XYZ file of N, CA and C in Angstrom:
651
model
N 139.453 154.078 -121.503
C 138.403 153.639 -120.347
C 137.370 152.497 -120.571
N 137.242 151.838 -120.001
C 135.978 150.861 -120.030
C 134.853 151.195 -118.891
N 133.479 150.718 -119.576
C 132.306 151.561 -119.191
C 131.342 150.043 -119.658
N 130.760 149.572 -118.472
C 129.849 148.394 -118.515
C 128.327 148.954 -118.788
N 127.477 149.287 -119.743
C 126.208 149.662 -119.695
C 125.351 148.985 -118.931
N 125.448 148.083 -118.346
C 124.578 147.279 -117.695
C 124.396 148.008 -116.135
N 125.510 148.471 -115.452
C 125.658 149.331 -114.496
C 125.890 150.373 -114.253
N 125.995 151.227 -115.424
C 125.797 152.824 -115.513
C 124.507 153.181 -115.223
N 124.216 153.933 -114.356
C 122.672 154.646 -113.924
C 122.030 154.968 -115.014
N 121.255 154.710 -115.801
C 120.408 154.917 -116.910
C 118.683 155.690 -116.386
N 118.765 156.693 -117.232
C 117.676 157.454 -116.953
C 116.463 157.666 -117.995
N 115.508 156.910 -118.164
C 114.964 157.145 -119.484
C 113.526 157.377 -119.271
N 113.017 158.498 -120.148
C 112.399 159.232 -120.129
C 110.915 158.816 -121.061
N 109.624 158.549 -120.473
C 108.494 157.997 -120.750
C 107.393 158.816 -120.343
N 106.515 159.493 -121.051
C 105.028 160.205 -121.051
C 104.319 159.227 -119.832
N 103.677 159.339 -119.574
C 102.570 158.407 -118.627
C 101.646 157.746 -119.207
N 101.291 158.716 -120.332
C 100.381 157.928 -121.176
C 100.684 157.185 -122.394
N 101.894 157.393 -122.032
C 103.146 155.866 -123.398
C 103.403 154.852 -122.672
N 101.970 153.856 -121.900
C 102.362 152.762 -121.371
C 102.906 151.576 -122.026
N 102.547 151.625 -123.688
C 103.069 150.492 -124.121
C 104.484 151.106 -124.539
N 104.915 152.114 -124.795
C 106.308 152.314 -124.873
C 107.160 151.676 -123.597
N 106.938 152.380 -122.569
C 107.339 151.666 -120.924
C 107.295 150.331 -121.153
N 106.281 149.883 -121.522
C 106.807 148.021 -121.209
C 107.635 147.698 -122.260
N 107.963 148.237 -123.500
C 108.893 147.858 -124.417
C 110.118 148.310 -124.182
N 110.576 149.351 -123.086
C 111.632 149.660 -122.698
C 112.021 148.936 -121.449
N 110.791 148.132 -120.695
C 111.371 147.344 -119.334
C 111.918 146.219 -119.941
N 111.120 145.799 -121.084
C 111.593 144.197 -121.733
C 112.799 144.699 -122.236
N 113.326 145.087 -123.136
C 114.815 145.649 -123.493
C 115.617 145.811 -122.713
N 115.223 146.567 -121.387
C 116.526 146.557 -120.385
C 116.514 145.177 -119.860
N 115.521 144.596 -119.425
C 115.955 143.230 -119.106
C 116.394 141.905 -119.629
N 116.079 142.470 -121.053
C 116.837 141.574 -122.359
C 118.059 141.760 -122.223
N 118.670 143.368 -122.142
C 120.059 143.457 -122.666
C 120.786 143.245 -120.942
N 120.307 143.323 -119.878
C 121.072 143.066 -118.670
C 121.177 144.177 -117.655
N 120.172 145.344 -117.987
C 120.495 146.515 -117.492
C 120.035 146.118 -115.734
N 120.879 146.875 -115.128
C 120.261 146.447 -113.502
C 120.181 148.132 -112.764
N 120.645 148.870 -113.351
C 120.587 150.288 -112.734
C 119.588 151.360 -113.832
N 118.286 151.024 -113.510
C 117.454 151.823 -114.787
C 116.644 152.890 -113.326
N 116.192 153.636 -114.274
C 115.243 154.579 -113.597
C 113.996 155.153 -114.394
N 112.794 155.232 -114.479
C 111.653 155.829 -115.422
C 112.041 157.245 -114.629
N 111.875 158.167 -116.041
C 111.368 159.683 -115.660
C 110.183 159.847 -116.160
N 109.476 160.255 -115.232
C 108.142 160.789 -116.054
C 108.108 162.473 -116.820
N 107.713 161.975 -117.953
C 107.937 163.090 -119.017
C 107.756 163.976 -118.631
N 107.381 165.432 -118.695
C 107.117 166.645 -118.667
C 106.145 166.878 -120.013
N 104.958 167.325 -119.887
C 104.176 167.716 -121.224
C 103.646 169.375 -120.694
N 104.438 169.787 -121.444
C 104.395 171.272 -121.945
C 103.925 172.149 -122.878
N 103.286 172.949 -122.809
C 102.811 173.454 -124.544
C 104.213 174.375 -124.701
N 104.244 174.423 -126.026
C 105.347 175.646 -126.436
C 104.793 177.271 -126.193
N 106.217 177.793 -125.673
C 105.409 179.247 -125.705
C 104.866 179.681 -126.566
N 104.352 181.316 -126.224
C 103.580 181.738 -127.236
C 104.125 182.409 -128.223
N 104.144 182.643 -129.666
C 105.027 182.622 -130.789
C 105.988 181.985 -131.266
N 106.080 180.720 -130.521
C 107.382 179.921 -130.572
C 107.397 179.523 -132.314
N 108.797 179.109 -132.501
C 108.519 178.880 -134.067
C 107.912 177.351 -134.490
N 107.066 177.169 -134.967
C 106.316 176.284 -135.383
C 106.857 174.924 -135.924
N 108.175 175.398 -136.802
C 109.391 174.259 -137.044
C 109.673 173.437 -135.974
N 109.934 173.999 -134.778
C 110.471 173.152 -133.584
C 108.887 172.187 -133.252
N 108.194 172.252 -133.687
C 107.161 171.437 -133.067
C 106.631 171.848 -131.921
N 105.560 170.859 -130.753
C 104.774 171.275 -130.035
C 105.592 170.952 -128.688
N 106.531 169.778 -128.854
C 106.697 169.362 -127.671
C 108.353 169.534 -126.767
N 108.739 170.437 -127.424
C 110.046 170.422 -126.956
C 110.700 170.932 -125.677
N 109.662 172.261 -125.369
C 109.456 172.318 -123.926
C 109.544 171.488 -122.842
N 108.567 170.474 -123.214
C 108.692 169.364 -122.026
C 110.134 168.403 -122.208
N 110.370 168.201 -123.218
C 111.379 167.617 -124.033
C 112.515 167.720 -123.012
N 112.807 169.091 -122.706
C 113.939 169.816 -122.345
C 113.818 169.849 -120.946
N 112.427 169.847 -120.313
C 112.528 169.709 -119.025
C 112.386 168.247 -118.781
N 112.293 167.296 -119.019
C 112.215 165.682 -119.141
C 114.019 165.273 -118.940
N 114.634 166.461 -119.357
C 115.727 166.191 -119.777
C 116.548 166.284 -118.484
N 116.368 167.667 -118.204
C 116.346 168.467 -116.607
C 116.218 167.355 -115.721
N 115.146 166.808 -115.448
C 115.007 166.066 -114.241
C 115.801 164.741 -114.372
N 116.308 163.983 -115.402
C 117.422 163.338 -115.784
C 118.570 163.486 -114.802
N 118.855 165.181 -115.389
C 120.279 165.144 -114.629
C 120.510 165.442 -113.409
N 119.056 165.990 -112.921
C 118.745 166.415 -111.446
C 118.349 164.891 -110.621
N 118.419 163.864 -110.956
C 117.957 162.318 -110.598
C 119.302 161.550 -110.175
N 120.605 162.297 -110.421
C 121.827 160.869 -110.019
C 122.920 162.182 -110.270
N 123.596 162.068 -109.259
C 125.082 162.361 -108.803
C 126.218 161.640 -109.451
N 125.712 160.640 -109.810
C 127.043 159.897 -109.934
C 126.979 159.646 -111.390
N 128.686 159.944 -112.147
C 128.639 159.681 -113.798
C 129.767 158.483 -113.702
N 129.474 157.613 -114.879
C 128.620 158.316 -116.133
C 127.072 158.105 -115.936
N 126.714 158.688 -116.777
C 125.022 158.211 -116.555
C 124.617 158.499 -117.987
N 123.641 157.545 -118.270
C 123.000 157.283 -119.524
C 121.835 157.866 -119.781
N 121.317 158.455 -120.415
C 119.903 159.464 -120.811
C 119.178 158.766 -121.978
N 118.335 157.969 -122.100
C 117.231 157.566 -122.807
C 115.802 158.581 -123.159
N 115.811 158.155 -124.227
C 114.253 158.413 -124.481
C 113.634 157.191 -124.643
N 112.293 157.108 -124.986
C 111.049 155.991 -124.919
C 111.161 155.440 -126.062
N 112.115 156.029 -127.166
C 111.878 155.469 -128.556
C 112.803 154.868 -128.765
N 113.846 154.899 -128.310
C 115.478 154.016 -128.000
C 114.948 152.689 -128.127
N 115.348 152.131 -129.472
C 115.467 150.629 -129.729
C 116.820 150.131 -130.082
N 117.253 149.294 -129.620
C 118.875 148.744 -129.310
C 119.020 148.134 -130.662
N 119.926 148.248 -131.357
C 120.143 147.473 -132.830
C 121.224 146.199 -132.294
N 121.342 145.673 -133.906
C 122.552 144.643 -133.220
C 123.849 145.010 -133.544
N 123.598 146.393 -133.395
C 125.366 146.483 -132.987
C 125.762 147.308 -131.544
N 124.517 146.911 -130.304
C 124.582 147.225 -129.296
C 125.548 145.936 -128.732
N 126.527 146.461 -127.742
C 127.545 145.890 -127.130
C 127.338 146.353 -125.623
N 127.341 146.044 -124.498
C 127.400 146.252 -123.074
C 128.405 146.914 -122.522
N 129.660 146.526 -123.163
C 130.928 146.913 -122.639
C 131.737 147.476 -123.772
N 132.253 149.035 -123.154
C 132.754 149.870 -124.290
C 134.147 150.456 -123.762
N 134.826 150.220 -124.496
C 136.366 151.015 -124.652
C 136.445 152.660 -125.168
N 135.860 153.803 -124.500
C 135.669 154.766 -124.762
C 137.256 155.381 -125.026
N 137.326 156.334 -125.569
C 138.402 157.396 -125.808
C 138.651 158.071 -124.099
N 139.625 157.851 -123.503
C 140.240 158.431 -122.202
C 139.383 159.920 -122.081
N 139.379 160.635 -123.068
C 139.276 162.009 -123.191
C 137.679 162.776 -123.302
N 136.994 161.668 -123.551
C 135.256 161.673 -123.656
C 134.597 162.305 -123.122
N 133.757 163.561 -123.117
C 132.987 164.072 -122.292
C 132.145 163.837 -122.409
N 131.485 163.015 -123.797
C 129.832 162.236 -123.930
C 130.142 161.587 -125.079
N 129.302 160.552 -125.140
C 129.179 159.437 -126.373
C 127.971 159.711 -126.577
N 127.475 159.290 -128.032
C 126.059 159.249 -128.712
C 126.170 157.969 -129.111
N 125.497 157.473 -128.057
C 125.010 156.234 -128.306
C 123.901 155.719 -129.891
N 123.113 156.851 -129.861
C 122.658 157.055 -131.065
C 122.872 158.078 -131.831
N 122.467 158.488 -133.036
C 122.806 159.515 -133.841
C 121.551 159.847 -134.871
N 121.859 161.137 -135.551
C 120.715 161.577 -136.358
C 121.354 162.632 -137.396
N 120.901 162.006 -138.519
C 120.976 162.997 -139.792
C 120.129 163.860 -140.395
N 119.362 164.256 -138.990
C 118.635 165.306 -139.643
C 119.264 166.490 -139.856
N 120.682 167.184 -139.077
C 121.305 168.341 -139.503
C 122.095 168.256 -140.716
N 122.590 168.770 -141.919
C 123.469 168.963 -142.602
C 124.817 169.558 -142.261
N 124.161 170.144 -141.217
C 125.761 170.863 -140.004
C 126.641 169.741 -139.686
N 126.325 168.786 -139.895
C 126.943 167.324 -138.832
C 128.136 167.175 -139.498
N 129.160 167.038 -138.578
C 130.378 166.394 -139.142
C 130.704 165.304 -137.982
N 131.415 164.389 -138.478
C 131.800 162.880 -138.163
C 133.407 163.174 -138.860
N 134.015 163.012 -137.857
C 135.449 162.361 -137.925
C 136.099 160.900 -138.010
N 135.810 159.895 -138.489
C 136.184 158.488 -138.266
C 137.165 158.084 -138.074
N 137.591 158.158 -136.485
C 138.925 157.446 -136.066
C 139.218 155.901 -135.879
N 138.724 154.945 -136.826
C 139.022 153.885 -136.413
C 140.675 154.172 -137.546
N 141.158 152.717 -137.305
C 142.113 152.488 -138.159
C 141.913 152.185 -139.859
N 142.574 152.312 -140.387
C 142.264 151.872 -141.690
C 141.907 150.908 -141.960
N 142.584 149.321 -141.432
C 142.151 148.266 -141.426
C 140.885 148.001 -141.182
N 140.370 149.000 -139.564
C 138.886 148.901 -139.114
C 137.893 149.283 -139.900
N 138.386 150.408 -140.541
C 137.244 150.926 -141.687
C 137.132 150.050 -142.940
N 138.013 149.063 -143.324
C 138.083 148.402 -144.772
C 136.915 147.249 -144.384
N 137.051 146.605 -142.837
C 136.288 145.885 -142.461
C 135.098 146.543 -141.886
N 134.846 147.818 -142.019
C 133.565 148.164 -141.735
C 133.048 147.762 -139.972
N 134.202 147.637 -139.118
C 134.133 147.383 -137.679
C 133.615 148.593 -137.086
N 132.939 148.053 -135.604
C 132.284 149.123 -135.220
C 133.733 149.932 -134.686
N 133.474 151.662 -134.143
C 134.531 152.322 -133.331
C 133.849 153.368 -133.127
N 134.740 154.610 -133.034
C 134.444 155.966 -132.801
C 134.173 157.217 -133.612
N 133.596 158.101 -133.712
C 134.175 159.171 -134.412
C 134.046 160.442 -133.948
N 134.510 161.509 -134.281
C 134.575 162.620 -133.493
C 133.425 163.983 -134.218
N 132.677 163.814 -133.189
C 131.354 164.506 -134.315
C 131.173 166.260 -133.548
N 130.335 166.623 -134.886
C 130.173 167.910 -134.284
C 129.018 168.458 -135.126
N 127.967 169.265 -134.197
C 126.968 170.113 -135.079
C 126.044 168.798 -135.026
N 125.848 167.371 -134.606
C 124.911 166.194 -133.857
C 123.805 166.762 -133.409
N 122.423 166.767 -134.214
C 121.251 166.985 -133.452
C 121.009 165.622 -132.928
N 119.668 165.528 -131.962
C 118.911 164.035 -131.526
C 119.778 164.109 -130.041
N 119.018 163.527 -129.181
C 118.907 163.592 -127.732
C 118.519 162.113 -127.211
N 118.239 160.757 -128.282
C 117.267 159.674 -127.947
C 118.432 158.881 -126.597
N 119.775 159.094 -127.412
C 120.586 157.975 -126.454
C 122.196 158.835 -126.439
N 122.576 159.288 -124.814
C 123.689 159.639 -125.078
C 124.472 159.569 -123.843
N 125.630 158.790 -123.159
C 125.917 158.868 -122.056
C 127.034 159.615 -122.041
N 126.744 160.936 -120.618
C 127.021 161.673 -120.118
C 128.331 161.339 -119.634
N 129.774 161.525 -119.637
C 131.187 161.054 -118.733
C 131.636 161.873 -117.906
N 131.856 163.154 -118.325
C 132.929 163.579 -117.514
C 131.367 165.101 -116.800
N 132.246 165.722 -115.825
C 131.419 166.483 -114.834
C 131.339 167.937 -115.632
N 132.272 168.317 -116.096
C 132.199 169.580 -116.583
C 131.164 169.730 -118.206
N 131.100 168.586 -118.989
C 130.291 168.421 -120.011
C 129.124 168.303 -119.175
N 128.415 167.432 -118.766
C 126.973 166.931 -117.664
C 126.783 168.580 -117.661
N 127.667 169.179 -116.984
C 126.527 170.595 -115.967
C 126.751 171.721 -116.839
N 127.404 171.661 -118.102
C 127.371 172.655 -119.283
C 126.002 171.982 -120.133
N 125.626 171.005 -120.160
C 124.878 170.506 -120.728
C 123.460 170.744 -120.458
N 123.345 170.879 -119.196
C 122.182 170.920 -118.220
C 122.170 172.566 -118.176
N 123.048 173.195 -118.388
C 123.004 174.845 -117.722
C 122.083 175.161 -119.866
N 122.790 174.613 -120.854
C 122.057 174.578 -122.130
C 121.114 174.442 -122.230
N 120.865 173.099 -121.443
C 119.210 172.883 -121.733
C 118.476 173.853 -121.204
N 118.720 174.443 -119.975
C 117.925 175.368 -119.627
C 117.736 176.811 -120.391
N 118.723 177.246 -121.028
C 118.909 178.302 -121.753
C 118.325 178.155 -123.326
N 118.404 177.002 -124.043
C 117.531 176.567 -124.843
C 116.287 176.451 -124.798
N 115.589 176.051 -123.465
C 114.154 175.825 -123.375
C 113.630 177.621 -122.813
N 114.259 178.134 -121.763
C 113.812 179.348 -120.938
C 114.075 180.640 -122.128
N 115.110 180.556 -122.374
C 115.786 181.801 -123.150
C 115.475 181.912 -124.653
N 116.049 180.777 -125.293
C 116.071 180.875 -126.880
C 115.289 180.217 -127.514
N 114.043 179.354 -126.575
C 113.021 178.987 -126.935
C 113.123 178.205 -128.279
N 113.970 177.298 -128.269
C 114.828 176.406 -129.216
C 114.994 174.769 -128.251
N 114.380 174.136 -129.339
C 114.802 172.454 -128.903
C 116.526 172.209 -128.254
N 116.452 171.569 -127.139
C 118.052 170.928 -126.374
C 119.192 170.921 -127.299
N 118.732 170.119 -128.421
C 119.734 169.409 -129.005
C 120.496 170.391 -130.181
N 119.545 171.778 -130.038
C 120.399 172.634 -131.363
C 121.565 173.438 -130.241
N 121.266 173.138 -128.962
C 122.678 174.033 -127.636
C 123.415 172.646 -127.991
N 123.041 171.564 -127.639
C 123.933 170.440 -127.656
C 125.059 170.278 -128.936
N 124.301 170.774 -130.161
C 125.264 170.630 -131.835
C 126.233 171.773 -131.376
N 125.896 172.752 -131.109
C 127.195 173.987 -130.553
C 128.279 173.649 -129.769
N 127.760 172.939 -128.527
C 128.330 172.589 -127.180
C 129.567 171.327 -127.936
N 129.483 170.622 -129.037
C 130.408 169.601 -129.519
C 131.669 170.126 -130.099
N 131.311 171.592 -130.565
C 132.546 172.172 -131.146
C 134.068 172.540 -129.960
N 133.062 172.520 -128.475
C 134.155 172.682 -127.179
C 134.506 171.996 -126.799
N 133.779 170.754 -126.533
C 134.326 169.264 -125.964
C 134.798 167.956 -126.599
N 135.135 167.366 -126.276
C 135.579 165.958 -126.908
C 134.116 165.066 -126.557
N 133.404 164.931 -128.127
C 131.899 163.994 -128.049
C 132.609 163.234 -129.428
N 132.042 162.154 -128.916
C 131.870 160.713 -129.863
C 130.778 160.224 -130.077
N 130.682 159.841 -131.549
C 129.495 158.820 -131.612
C 129.997 157.003 -132.006
N 129.203 156.501 -132.011
C 129.460 155.038 -132.563
C 128.949 155.078 -133.956
N 130.403 154.497 -134.507
C 130.136 154.187 -136.294
C 128.541 153.864 -136.299
N 128.338 152.534 -135.882
C 127.217 152.206 -135.976
C 126.347 151.640 -134.094
N 125.269 152.748 -134.603
C 124.566 153.502 -133.809
C 124.456 152.081 -132.565
N 124.312 152.603 -131.772
C 123.423 151.346 -130.226
C 122.243 151.335 -130.251
N 121.635 152.740 -130.724
C 119.906 152.406 -130.292
C 119.371 153.756 -131.879
N 118.379 153.064 -132.152
C 118.132 154.246 -133.045
C 116.215 154.886 -132.614
N 115.636 155.631 -133.063
C 114.461 155.857 -132.453
C 113.146 155.140 -133.479
N 112.911 154.358 -133.050
C 111.944 153.327 -133.390
C 110.583 153.777 -133.989
N 109.873 154.040 -135.205
C 108.805 154.394 -135.603
C 108.213 153.627 -135.457
N 107.807 152.668 -134.456
C 106.692 151.603 -133.784
C 106.844 152.376 -132.927
N 107.112 152.980 -132.002
C 107.080 153.386 -130.473
C 105.977 155.054 -131.068
N 105.451 154.828 -129.489
C 104.249 156.230 -130.045
C 105.592 157.517 -129.745
N 105.483 158.445 -130.752
C 106.100 159.625 -130.660
C 105.531 160.435 -131.567
N 106.338 162.025 -131.058
C 105.772 162.724 -131.842
C 106.407 162.725 -133.428
N 107.618 162.234 -133.604
C 107.863 162.455 -134.641
C 108.558 161.156 -135.303
N 108.625 160.662 -136.603
C 108.783 159.176 -137.097
C 110.206 159.467 -137.908
N 111.217 159.454 -136.799
C 112.861 159.677 -137.651
C 113.515 158.487 -137.823
N 113.196 157.332 -137.724
C 114.040 156.196 -137.373
C 114.746 155.897 -138.622
N 114.273 155.956 -139.991
C 115.498 156.637 -140.823
C 116.550 157.476 -140.985
N 116.466 158.668 -140.379
C 117.404 159.610 -140.289
C 118.558 159.004 -139.000
N 118.065 158.331 -138.055
C 118.798 157.499 -136.940
C 119.720 156.444 -136.748
N 119.422 155.392 -138.477
C 119.856 154.487 -138.315
C 121.729 154.270 -138.642
N 122.030 155.284 -139.244
C 123.249 155.568 -139.892
C 124.507 156.519 -139.420
N 125.574 156.573 -139.258
C 126.417 157.635 -139.023
C 126.749 158.036 -140.339
N 126.645 158.908 -140.692
C 127.431 159.744 -142.155
C 128.788 160.122 -141.762
N 129.716 159.283 -142.243
C 131.253 160.004 -142.277
C 131.676 161.695 -143.021
N 131.592 162.384 -142.802
C 132.491 163.514 -143.220
C 134.044 163.492 -143.677
N 134.651 163.283 -142.537
C 136.152 163.260 -142.697
C 136.647 161.721 -142.268
N 137.964 161.619 -142.777
C 138.646 160.749 -141.881
C 139.619 160.968 -140.973
N 139.887 160.739 -139.668
C 140.922 161.000 -138.623
C 142.217 160.577 -139.078
């Protein structure tokens, strides 16, 4: 399946007070040739009483903001970016993705020790360290996800609500479990990292620079 990211509906989440992030994202879209972008004003909501402090203070607002993105477009695929998503040297606008893909992680994270990534490249491509895809499970991070199939997108929306409203946990914890039941892939060399020099609650650039392979397909 061929997808041109420049024409895919792209929703990007940005707090109103993060003006510099907005400018950086707009400049990035112009440089990359994106033609179908829409800023989504991020929700700023406190965590519920008794929330686990390990989850930080912003995960309810983050999940709510992603729900706003899902609701903003009936067209698939849709790319959802957070405003600290910085394109890397590996960015390529035209993708050949697996035909059975439900979602593609264009940004990855090594935050969870439970992440599993199966390298699907040919032996030659692995030897040359070329770009390719890995099947993933247990992956955290939501800064750059391309939602492809209707069934996955609707389940991801439901999971987001369940995580922030019932379980009181970040949405990416739910997504990490969904990956076991759906065809979710990630770029071997991430297209986007979470830039430390952007305004954000956490500095996770080092965790998002590379995908750690755990299995060979």
